[in-house]
């Protein structure tokens, strides 16, 4: 039931773009995205509630395709502050279950 | 969004003892949860803290080992009982008002059992 994230890790130079994917074998009704910096708590980025919906947070946006049971997080013109581990979370019987995470490193 | 105060932030405990972690939310929330996270790993749900009733535990977690209380809408405690080194981890409290609201997390408790 744990959503599957890919890639596991990505290294970027400042200004480059990245895409993080999250998929589930079960029907999805919503997807959460969080970012966790080293030694800190996860921070909520956005929630997608409808199929095909897109949302944005700074230069970070996401899409959700409920038919394909997947969501993608798009990081545009990455900044050093985007470094961290990104988790998607999907509700399972009312509880949020997190993927294994994608570690993003942005280098100057 | 809600702000969560979690304490202690870290502790080193002897095996066989118990530690109680407190979680205080600054506003009324619908749901509160307890997660465990090994360094560099994902978050694993321990249980949902239900207000005024017994917590709902995930597979692999039992009430005798991880008793949870939630006496009101803004406060919860997690006790790690009869600790062993395998319990060393980061424990995180989380809360949400549901719907389109995301989850807010406490800063975590880093537990080391020696």
PDB file of N, CA and C in Angstrom, chain A residues 2 32 34 36 39-44 47 49 55 87 94-101, chain B residues 31 33 35 37 41-43 45 48 58 92 99-108 110:
ATOM      1  N   UNK A   2       2.136   1.105   0.270  1.00  0.00           N
ATOM      2  CA  UNK A   2       3.027   2.260   0.273  1.00  0.00           C
ATOM      3  C   UNK A   2       3.200   2.769  -1.151  1.00  0.00           C
ATOM      4  N   UNK A  32      -0.606  13.917  -1.190  1.00  0.00           N
ATOM      5  CA  UNK A  32       0.091  14.976  -0.459  1.00  0.00           C
ATOM      6  C   UNK A  32       1.558  14.982  -0.883  1.00  0.00           C
ATOM      7  N   UNK A  34       5.363  16.541   0.649  1.00  0.00           N
ATOM      8  CA  UNK A  34       6.076  17.140   1.769  1.00  0.00           C
ATOM      9  C   UNK A  34       7.558  17.232   1.442  1.00  0.00           C
ATOM     10  N   UNK A  36      11.300  17.484   3.537  1.00  0.00           N
ATOM     11  CA  UNK A  36      11.960  17.386   4.837  1.00  0.00           C
ATOM     12  C   UNK A  36      13.447  17.712   4.668  1.00  0.00           C
ATOM     13  N   UNK A  39      17.449  16.887   9.585  1.00  0.00           N
ATOM     14  CA  UNK A  39      17.319  17.238  10.992  1.00  0.00           C
ATOM     15  C   UNK A  39      16.060  18.013  11.336  1.00  0.00           C
ATOM     16  N   UNK A  40      15.160  18.168  10.369  1.00  0.00           N
ATOM     17  CA  UNK A  40      13.937  18.921  10.619  1.00  0.00           C
ATOM     18  C   UNK A  40      12.709  18.045  10.377  1.00  0.00           C
ATOM     19  N   UNK A  41      11.557  18.566  10.761  1.00  0.00           N
ATOM     20  CA  UNK A  41      10.307  17.845  10.524  1.00  0.00           C
ATOM     21  C   UNK A  41       9.859  18.032   9.076  1.00  0.00           C
ATOM     22  N   UNK A  42       9.079  17.107   8.554  1.00  0.00           N
ATOM     23  CA  UNK A  42       8.508  17.298   7.212  1.00  0.00           C
ATOM     24  C   UNK A  42       7.605  18.529   7.187  1.00  0.00           C
ATOM     25  N   UNK A  43       7.625  19.228   6.057  1.00  0.00           N
ATOM     26  CA  UNK A  43       6.797  20.414   5.881  1.00  0.00           C
ATOM     27  C   UNK A  43       5.852  20.190   4.707  1.00  0.00           C
ATOM     28  N   UNK A  44       4.587  20.465   4.933  1.00  0.00           N
ATOM     29  CA  UNK A  44       3.556  20.293   3.921  1.00  0.00           C
ATOM     30  C   UNK A  44       3.781  21.253   2.757  1.00  0.00           C
ATOM     31  N   UNK A  47      -1.515  19.633  -1.434  1.00  0.00           N
ATOM     32  CA  UNK A  47      -2.371  18.465  -1.557  1.00  0.00           C
ATOM     33  C   UNK A  47      -3.134  18.589  -2.858  1.00  0.00           C
ATOM     34  N   UNK A  49      -6.393  17.120  -4.872  1.00  0.00           N
ATOM     35  CA  UNK A  49      -7.632  16.412  -4.558  1.00  0.00           C
ATOM     36  C   UNK A  49      -8.384  15.907  -5.775  1.00  0.00           C
ATOM     37  N   UNK A  55      -1.183  22.170  -8.962  1.00  0.00           N
ATOM     38  CA  UNK A  55      -1.051  23.219  -7.954  1.00  0.00           C
ATOM     39  C   UNK A  55       0.369  23.722  -7.950  1.00  0.00           C
ATOM     40  N   UNK A  87       8.686  13.686   0.052  1.00  0.00           N
ATOM     41  CA  UNK A  87       7.835  12.528   0.274  1.00  0.00           C
ATOM     42  C   UNK A  87       6.456  12.790  -0.328  1.00  0.00           C
ATOM     43  N   UNK A  94      -8.042   6.432   5.682  1.00  0.00           N
ATOM     44  CA  UNK A  94      -8.025   7.620   6.529  1.00  0.00           C
ATOM     45  C   UNK A  94      -6.673   7.989   7.088  1.00  0.00           C
ATOM     46  N   UNK A  95      -5.666   7.140   6.887  1.00  0.00           N
ATOM     47  CA  UNK A  95      -4.333   7.429   7.397  1.00  0.00           C
ATOM     48  C   UNK A  95      -3.390   7.744   6.244  1.00  0.00           C
ATOM     49  N   UNK A  96      -2.450   8.648   6.475  1.00  0.00           N
ATOM     50  CA  UNK A  96      -1.521   9.047   5.418  1.00  0.00           C
ATOM     51  C   UNK A  96      -0.315   8.130   5.430  1.00  0.00           C
ATOM     52  N   UNK A  97      -0.099   7.455   4.310  1.00  0.00           N
ATOM     53  CA  UNK A  97       1.033   6.542   4.166  1.00  0.00           C
ATOM     54  C   UNK A  97       2.029   7.193   3.212  1.00  0.00           C
ATOM     55  N   UNK A  98       3.284   7.240   3.624  1.00  0.00           N
ATOM     56  CA  UNK A  98       4.299   7.939   2.864  1.00  0.00           C
ATOM     57  C   UNK A  98       5.136   7.004   2.004  1.00  0.00           C
ATOM     58  N   UNK A  99       5.562   7.540   0.853  1.00  0.00           N
ATOM     59  CA  UNK A  99       6.524   6.831   0.040  1.00  0.00           C
ATOM     60  C   UNK A  99       7.901   6.858   0.704  1.00  0.00           C
ATOM     61  N   UNK A 100       8.872   6.211   0.083  1.00  0.00           N
ATOM     62  CA  UNK A 100      10.196   6.105   0.675  1.00  0.00           C
ATOM     63  C   UNK A 100      11.004   7.386   0.538  1.00  0.00           C
ATOM     64  N   UNK A 101      10.541   8.299  -0.283  1.00  0.00           N
ATOM     65  CA  UNK A 101      11.205   9.582  -0.386  1.00  0.00           C
ATOM     66  C   UNK A 101      12.170   9.684  -1.549  1.00  0.00           C
TER      67      UNK A 101
ATOM     68  N   UNK B  31      -7.592  15.347  13.699  1.00  0.00           N
ATOM     69  CA  UNK B  31      -6.896  14.079  13.866  1.00  0.00           C
ATOM     70  C   UNK B  31      -5.452  14.314  14.309  1.00  0.00           C
ATOM     71  N   UNK B  33      -1.730  12.009  15.001  1.00  0.00           N
ATOM     72  CA  UNK B  33      -1.054  10.756  14.671  1.00  0.00           C
ATOM     73  C   UNK B  33       0.334  10.725  15.291  1.00  0.00           C
ATOM     74  N   UNK B  35       4.110   9.030  14.332  1.00  0.00           N
ATOM     75  CA  UNK B  35       4.934   8.362  13.328  1.00  0.00           C
ATOM     76  C   UNK B  35       6.313   8.060  13.927  1.00  0.00           C
ATOM     77  N   UNK B  37      10.408   7.438  12.541  1.00  0.00           N
ATOM     78  CA  UNK B  37      11.268   7.604  11.373  1.00  0.00           C
ATOM     79  C   UNK B  37      12.704   7.274  11.742  1.00  0.00           C
ATOM     80  N   UNK B  41      15.264   7.384   6.482  1.00  0.00           N
ATOM     81  CA  UNK B  41      14.183   6.517   6.015  1.00  0.00           C
ATOM     82  C   UNK B  41      12.859   7.281   5.938  1.00  0.00           C
ATOM     83  N   UNK B  42      11.829   6.576   5.506  1.00  0.00           N
ATOM     84  CA  UNK B  42      10.503   7.179   5.407  1.00  0.00           C
ATOM     85  C   UNK B  42       9.821   7.217   6.776  1.00  0.00           C
ATOM     86  N   UNK B  43       8.632   7.773   6.801  1.00  0.00           N
ATOM     87  CA  UNK B  43       7.848   7.851   8.036  1.00  0.00           C
ATOM     88  C   UNK B  43       6.911   6.653   8.100  1.00  0.00           C
ATOM     89  N   UNK B  45       3.723   5.020  10.137  1.00  0.00           N
ATOM     90  CA  UNK B  45       2.630   5.352  11.047  1.00  0.00           C
ATOM     91  C   UNK B  45       2.558   4.338  12.179  1.00  0.00           C
ATOM     92  N   UNK B  48      -3.138   6.181  15.196  1.00  0.00           N
ATOM     93  CA  UNK B  48      -3.986   7.377  15.219  1.00  0.00           C
ATOM     94  C   UNK B  48      -4.433   7.580  16.662  1.00  0.00           C
ATOM     95  N   UNK B  58      -1.405   0.624  13.931  1.00  0.00           N
ATOM     96  CA  UNK B  58      -1.064  -0.022  12.668  1.00  0.00           C
ATOM     97  C   UNK B  58      -0.459  -1.395  12.952  1.00  0.00           C
ATOM     98  N   UNK B  92       7.628  11.219  15.760  1.00  0.00           N
ATOM     99  CA  UNK B  92       7.020  12.470  15.312  1.00  0.00           C
ATOM    100  C   UNK B  92       5.530  12.469  15.579  1.00  0.00           C
ATOM    101  N   UNK B  99      -9.672  17.186   5.190  1.00  0.00           N
ATOM    102  CA  UNK B  99     -10.074  17.857   3.958  1.00  0.00           C
ATOM    103  C   UNK B  99      -8.873  18.262   3.141  1.00  0.00           C
ATOM    104  N   UNK B 100      -8.810  19.527   2.781  1.00  0.00           N
ATOM    105  CA  UNK B 100      -7.711  20.024   1.956  1.00  0.00           C
ATOM    106  C   UNK B 100      -6.519  20.485   2.791  1.00  0.00           C
ATOM    107  N   UNK B 101      -6.578  20.268   4.097  1.00  0.00           N
ATOM    108  CA  UNK B 101      -5.467  20.648   4.953  1.00  0.00           C
ATOM    109  C   UNK B 101      -4.431  19.541   4.964  1.00  0.00           C
ATOM    110  N   UNK B 102      -3.184  19.950   4.930  1.00  0.00           N
ATOM    111  CA  UNK B 102      -2.114  18.978   5.039  1.00  0.00           C
ATOM    112  C   UNK B 102      -1.856  18.621   6.487  1.00  0.00           C
ATOM    113  N   UNK B 103      -0.851  17.778   6.677  1.00  0.00           N
ATOM    114  CA  UNK B 103      -0.446  17.378   8.015  1.00  0.00           C
ATOM    115  C   UNK B 103       0.660  18.318   8.495  1.00  0.00           C
ATOM    116  N   UNK B 104       0.537  18.720   9.738  1.00  0.00           N
ATOM    117  CA  UNK B 104       1.609  19.476  10.398  1.00  0.00           C
ATOM    118  C   UNK B 104       2.329  18.531  11.334  1.00  0.00           C
ATOM    119  N   UNK B 105       3.642  18.649  11.381  1.00  0.00           N
ATOM    120  CA  UNK B 105       4.452  17.770  12.217  1.00  0.00           C
ATOM    121  C   UNK B 105       5.135  18.538  13.331  1.00  0.00           C
ATOM    122  N   UNK B 106       5.268  17.852  14.483  1.00  0.00           N
ATOM    123  CA  UNK B 106       6.123  18.365  15.524  1.00  0.00           C
ATOM    124  C   UNK B 106       7.581  18.217  15.117  1.00  0.00           C
ATOM    125  N   UNK B 107       8.457  18.815  15.887  1.00  0.00           N
ATOM    126  CA  UNK B 107       9.880  18.814  15.537  1.00  0.00           C
ATOM    127  C   UNK B 107      10.546  17.472  15.805  1.00  0.00           C
ATOM    128  N   UNK B 108       9.828  16.556  16.440  1.00  0.00           N
ATOM    129  CA  UNK B 108      10.357  15.214  16.626  1.00  0.00           C
ATOM    130  C   UNK B 108      11.087  15.015  17.941  1.00  0.00           C
ATOM    131  N   UNK B 110      14.146  12.621  19.257  1.00  0.00           N
ATOM    132  CA  UNK B 110      15.200  11.671  18.899  1.00  0.00           C
ATOM    133  C   UNK B 110      15.532  10.831  20.120  1.00  0.00           C
TER     134      UNK B 110
END
